[in-house]
Structure formats: C-alpha cells, structure tokens
XYZ file of N, CA and C in Angstrom:
330
model
N 26.816 11.540 -5.317
C 25.689 12.458 -5.282
C 26.074 13.604 -4.352
N 25.920 14.801 -4.855
C 26.325 15.951 -4.055
C 25.364 16.182 -2.897
N 25.846 16.924 -1.890
C 24.995 17.234 -0.738
C 23.755 18.000 -1.158
N 23.895 18.865 -2.168
C 22.765 19.643 -2.643
C 21.639 18.730 -3.125
N 21.970 17.703 -3.884
C 20.968 16.761 -4.380
C 20.394 15.948 -3.226
N 21.232 15.462 -2.330
C 20.756 14.647 -1.211
C 19.753 15.423 -0.374
N 19.990 16.709 -0.175
C 19.058 17.520 0.601
C 17.692 17.653 -0.067
N 17.649 17.481 -1.389
C 16.382 17.575 -2.111
C 15.591 16.271 -2.106
N 16.192 15.183 -1.680
C 15.497 13.899 -1.654
C 14.550 13.895 -0.462
N 13.418 14.549 -0.627
C 12.518 14.775 0.506
C 11.125 14.182 0.306
N 10.965 13.339 -0.703
C 9.677 12.693 -0.962
C 9.864 11.178 -0.897
N 8.939 10.493 -0.234
C 8.977 9.025 -0.195
C 8.158 8.513 -1.371
N 8.812 7.801 -2.279
C 8.132 7.246 -3.442
C 8.270 5.729 -3.418
N 7.359 5.067 -4.102
C 7.408 3.608 -4.215
C 7.643 3.259 -5.673
N 8.631 2.412 -5.896
C 8.930 1.900 -7.232
C 8.074 0.647 -7.421
N 7.372 0.579 -8.544
C 6.472 -0.536 -8.829
C 6.925 -1.247 -10.100
N 6.744 -2.550 -10.140
C 7.064 -3.319 -11.340
C 5.805 -4.014 -11.834
N 5.776 -4.364 -13.133
C 4.601 -5.076 -13.637
C 4.502 -6.456 -12.990
N 3.303 -6.979 -12.850
C 3.166 -8.307 -12.246
C 3.744 -9.377 -13.168
N 4.353 -10.386 -12.559
C 4.898 -11.515 -13.318
C 3.963 -12.711 -13.251
N 4.351 -13.776 -13.900
C 3.525 -14.997 -13.915
C 3.317 -15.585 -12.529
N 4.304 -15.414 -11.673
C 4.237 -16.020 -10.339
C 3.541 -15.132 -9.305
N 3.120 -13.936 -9.699
C 2.448 -13.022 -8.777
C 0.953 -13.328 -8.766
N 0.511 -13.928 -7.661
C -0.878 -14.360 -7.547
C -1.539 -13.700 -6.343
N -2.863 -13.531 -6.413
C -3.596 -13.007 -5.265
C -3.933 -14.148 -4.309
N -4.693 -13.837 -3.255
C -4.995 -14.850 -2.236
C -5.858 -15.989 -2.770
N -6.459 -15.813 -3.947
C -7.288 -16.867 -4.549
C -6.538 -17.637 -5.633
N -5.263 -17.320 -5.804
C -4.455 -18.009 -6.810
C -4.597 -17.445 -8.209
N -5.255 -16.292 -8.337
C -5.438 -15.665 -9.641
C -4.273 -14.712 -9.926
N -3.896 -14.569 -11.206
C -2.807 -13.632 -11.542
C -3.166 -12.201 -11.140
N -2.166 -11.470 -10.665
C -2.367 -10.067 -10.281
C -2.474 -9.182 -11.515
N -3.318 -8.162 -11.425
C -3.428 -7.162 -12.488
C -2.639 -5.907 -12.143
N -2.465 -5.642 -10.846
C -1.827 -4.414 -10.390
C -0.307 -4.557 -10.345
N 0.354 -3.412 -10.471
C 1.806 -3.379 -10.343
C 2.198 -3.752 -8.908
N 3.391 -4.329 -8.766
C 3.869 -4.866 -7.490
C 4.963 -3.946 -6.930
N 4.866 -3.543 -5.646
C 5.916 -2.706 -5.053
C 7.266 -3.423 -5.014
N 8.321 -2.690 -5.396
C 9.684 -3.211 -5.372
C 10.448 -2.603 -4.201
N 10.329 -1.283 -4.041
C 11.071 -0.583 -2.990
C 10.426 0.766 -2.731
N 10.618 1.266 -1.525
C 10.225 2.624 -1.170
C 11.509 3.381 -0.873
N 11.714 4.492 -1.585
C 12.974 5.224 -1.502
C 12.700 6.718 -1.389
N 13.735 7.473 -0.992
C 13.656 8.926 -0.962
C 13.950 9.448 -2.359
N 13.225 10.483 -2.772
C 13.376 11.025 -4.120
C 13.169 12.527 -4.138
N 13.653 13.143 -5.198
C 13.347 14.535 -5.516
C 12.458 14.500 -6.749
N 11.303 15.137 -6.669
C 10.386 15.190 -7.799
C 10.429 16.604 -8.351
N 10.848 16.716 -9.620
C 11.072 18.028 -10.219
C 10.263 18.169 -11.506
N 9.135 18.864 -11.458
C 8.415 19.137 -12.704
C 9.307 19.961 -13.630
N 9.351 19.599 -14.903
C 10.173 20.337 -15.855
C 9.420 21.586 -16.282
N 10.144 22.700 -16.357
C 9.498 23.951 -16.730
C 10.516 24.855 -17.422
N 10.004 25.904 -18.010
C 10.863 26.873 -18.673
C 11.638 26.271 -19.829
N 12.855 26.706 -20.007
C 13.692 26.293 -21.126
C 13.933 24.786 -21.119
N 14.130 24.219 -19.929
C 14.398 22.784 -19.823
C 13.210 21.985 -20.367
N 11.994 22.410 -20.031
C 10.800 21.714 -20.499
C 10.708 21.779 -22.020
N 10.947 22.954 -22.611
C 10.835 23.086 -24.057
C 11.929 22.303 -24.773
N 13.110 22.202 -24.190
C 14.172 21.398 -24.793
C 13.769 19.931 -24.825
N 13.185 19.458 -23.755
C 12.739 18.070 -23.702
C 11.553 17.873 -24.630
N 10.660 18.860 -24.673
C 9.469 18.755 -25.515
C 9.822 18.560 -26.980
N 10.906 19.159 -27.436
C 11.246 19.053 -28.846
C 11.524 17.611 -29.243
N 11.992 16.794 -28.299
C 12.267 15.401 -28.599
C 11.167 14.474 -28.097
N 10.715 14.702 -26.886
C 9.766 13.807 -26.238
C 8.711 14.647 -25.524
N 7.648 14.940 -26.208
C 6.650 15.863 -25.679
C 5.982 15.371 -24.404
N 6.069 14.086 -24.103
C 5.352 13.560 -22.950
C 6.148 13.632 -21.648
N 7.435 13.882 -21.711
C 8.243 13.958 -20.498
C 7.868 15.226 -19.751
N 7.373 15.065 -18.530
C 6.935 16.231 -17.772
C 7.600 16.349 -16.411
N 8.211 15.274 -15.935
C 8.746 15.266 -14.573
C 10.049 14.486 -14.527
N 11.011 15.013 -13.760
C 12.246 14.283 -13.492
C 12.194 13.857 -12.027
N 12.428 12.577 -11.785
C 12.473 12.044 -10.428
C 13.896 11.543 -10.197
N 14.556 12.124 -9.211
C 15.942 11.735 -8.880
C 15.928 10.826 -7.661
N 16.656 9.726 -7.762
C 16.805 8.802 -6.640
C 18.272 8.403 -6.539
N 18.648 7.872 -5.397
C 19.992 7.295 -5.283
C 20.086 6.115 -6.243
N 21.290 5.838 -6.709
C 21.481 4.744 -7.662
C 20.957 3.439 -7.076
N 20.295 2.687 -7.916
C 19.723 1.405 -7.498
C 19.735 0.479 -8.705
N 20.223 -0.732 -8.516
C 20.229 -1.736 -9.578
C 18.801 -2.164 -9.899
N 18.569 -2.545 -11.138
C 17.322 -3.194 -11.505
C 16.182 -2.288 -11.899
N 16.376 -0.980 -11.931
C 15.304 -0.080 -12.357
C 15.267 -0.094 -13.884
N 14.063 -0.266 -14.455
C 13.943 -0.241 -15.915
C 12.671 0.491 -16.338
N 12.497 0.646 -17.648
C 11.396 1.449 -18.178
C 10.033 0.772 -18.086
N 9.977 -0.487 -17.691
C 8.668 -1.121 -17.512
C 8.048 -0.746 -16.173
N 8.844 -0.125 -15.308
C 8.403 0.187 -13.947
C 7.683 1.536 -13.892
N 7.055 1.770 -12.762
C 6.378 3.029 -12.473
C 6.837 3.532 -11.118
N 6.584 4.821 -10.881
C 6.900 5.437 -9.594
C 5.597 6.005 -9.046
N 5.311 5.708 -7.789
C 4.093 6.218 -7.153
C 4.480 7.172 -6.035
N 3.836 8.347 -6.053
C 3.987 9.321 -4.974
C 2.590 9.760 -4.569
N 2.197 9.407 -3.367
C 0.844 9.673 -2.868
C -0.169 9.142 -3.880
N -1.047 10.006 -4.410
C -2.069 9.560 -5.358
C -1.619 9.667 -6.814
N -0.380 10.076 -7.045
C 0.124 10.236 -8.411
C 0.991 9.053 -8.794
N 0.861 8.653 -10.045
C 1.682 7.566 -10.567
C 2.376 8.056 -11.830
N 3.676 7.763 -11.943
C 4.488 8.240 -13.051
C 5.017 7.053 -13.849
N 4.898 7.158 -15.156
C 5.442 6.154 -16.057
C 6.867 6.552 -16.408
N 7.816 5.635 -16.281
C 9.216 5.927 -16.586
C 9.425 5.821 -18.096
N 9.854 6.927 -18.706
C 10.103 6.948 -20.144
C 11.582 6.766 -20.463
N 12.438 7.371 -19.657
C 13.891 7.300 -19.875
C 14.588 7.267 -18.523
N 15.733 6.600 -18.483
C 16.548 6.536 -17.269
C 17.918 7.103 -17.609
N 18.326 8.110 -16.863
C 19.619 8.752 -17.089
C 20.543 8.416 -15.926
N 21.764 7.976 -16.253
C 22.809 7.694 -15.266
C 23.828 8.823 -15.373
N 23.681 9.903 -14.602
C 24.633 11.019 -14.731
C 26.074 10.564 -14.518
N 26.891 10.821 -15.511
C 28.326 10.524 -15.462
C 28.621 9.057 -15.159
N 27.651 8.199 -15.247
C 27.790 6.766 -14.958
C 28.508 6.529 -13.636
N 28.240 7.415 -12.664
C 28.913 7.353 -11.377
C 28.291 6.400 -10.376
N 27.156 5.772 -10.713
C 26.470 4.852 -9.811
C 26.124 5.521 -8.480
N 25.800 6.821 -8.549
C 25.413 7.557 -7.354
C 23.954 7.995 -7.435
N 23.477 8.226 -8.656
C 22.146 8.798 -8.831
C 21.516 8.253 -10.103
N 20.190 8.142 -10.094
C 19.418 7.868 -11.305
C 18.443 9.018 -11.490
N 18.294 9.468 -12.710
C 17.285 10.457 -13.047
C 16.249 9.750 -13.907
N 15.038 9.676 -13.395
C 13.948 9.010 -14.099
C 13.117 10.081 -14.777
N 13.136 10.104 -16.108
C 12.343 11.050 -16.879
C 10.988 10.409 -17.097
N 9.956 11.052 -16.583
C 8.639 10.424 -16.485
C 7.525 11.286 -17.047
N 6.396 10.647 -17.235
C 5.159 11.374 -17.480
C 4.152 10.885 -16.449
N 3.339 11.812 -15.998
C 2.341 11.450 -14.997
C 1.195 10.722 -15.673
N 0.787 9.605 -15.091
C -0.333 8.823 -15.636
C -1.632 9.494 -15.219
N -2.525 9.633 -16.158
C -3.806 10.290 -15.899
C -4.863 9.279 -15.541
C-alpha cells in the first residue's frame, strides 16, 4: 500500500458480520444484530464523476469505495459501519492481489 493511500486511512470503521447460531444475548436468545469483527482505519470515497457513471453502467447501487489494509476473512455478507452510517459490501477488490489493500465497493444502507 503506497504512502498516499495510507495517509488517506483517516476514518475508524467497524466491520460487522451476520450473527451465527452460537451468537446469543444475555437471555440466551439468538442475536438479530450484526456482530463486530474488527475496528480498522479506512478511507471512505464516495464515487463521483466519470468513475461513478462507469460503475453505474454495471452496478447502479455501488456508491462508495472503502479502502482498508488487507485483512483475511472479509466477505460480502459483512457490513461496514462508520458513525451513524452503515454500508453493505457488494464487491471486494484485491488490487494486484498484493495482499496490501482491500477495496470494498459498497452501497449505503438507508
């Protein structure tokens, strides 16, 4: 990951996963809410201009790219939370398969 990208990782986001069978609340009931996996530094980049229209032609719902350092185990069932906003992961891009960065192509949940 280049220094330029690292300098942009200025937002603390939480990666969330769907609850599993073993995730129970204090009363022993299954959880309905997503479960935090990790809190990491990220760059949140709303897509705009030509880049947005290029993405729109294939996937009209992709509105935001979230860049994080490479991390094992991230998949499309997960979500990313930043403050009061929650993003659904639609696609995961591994630039150059270098295991340095992940680009999460997301849409903001309303």
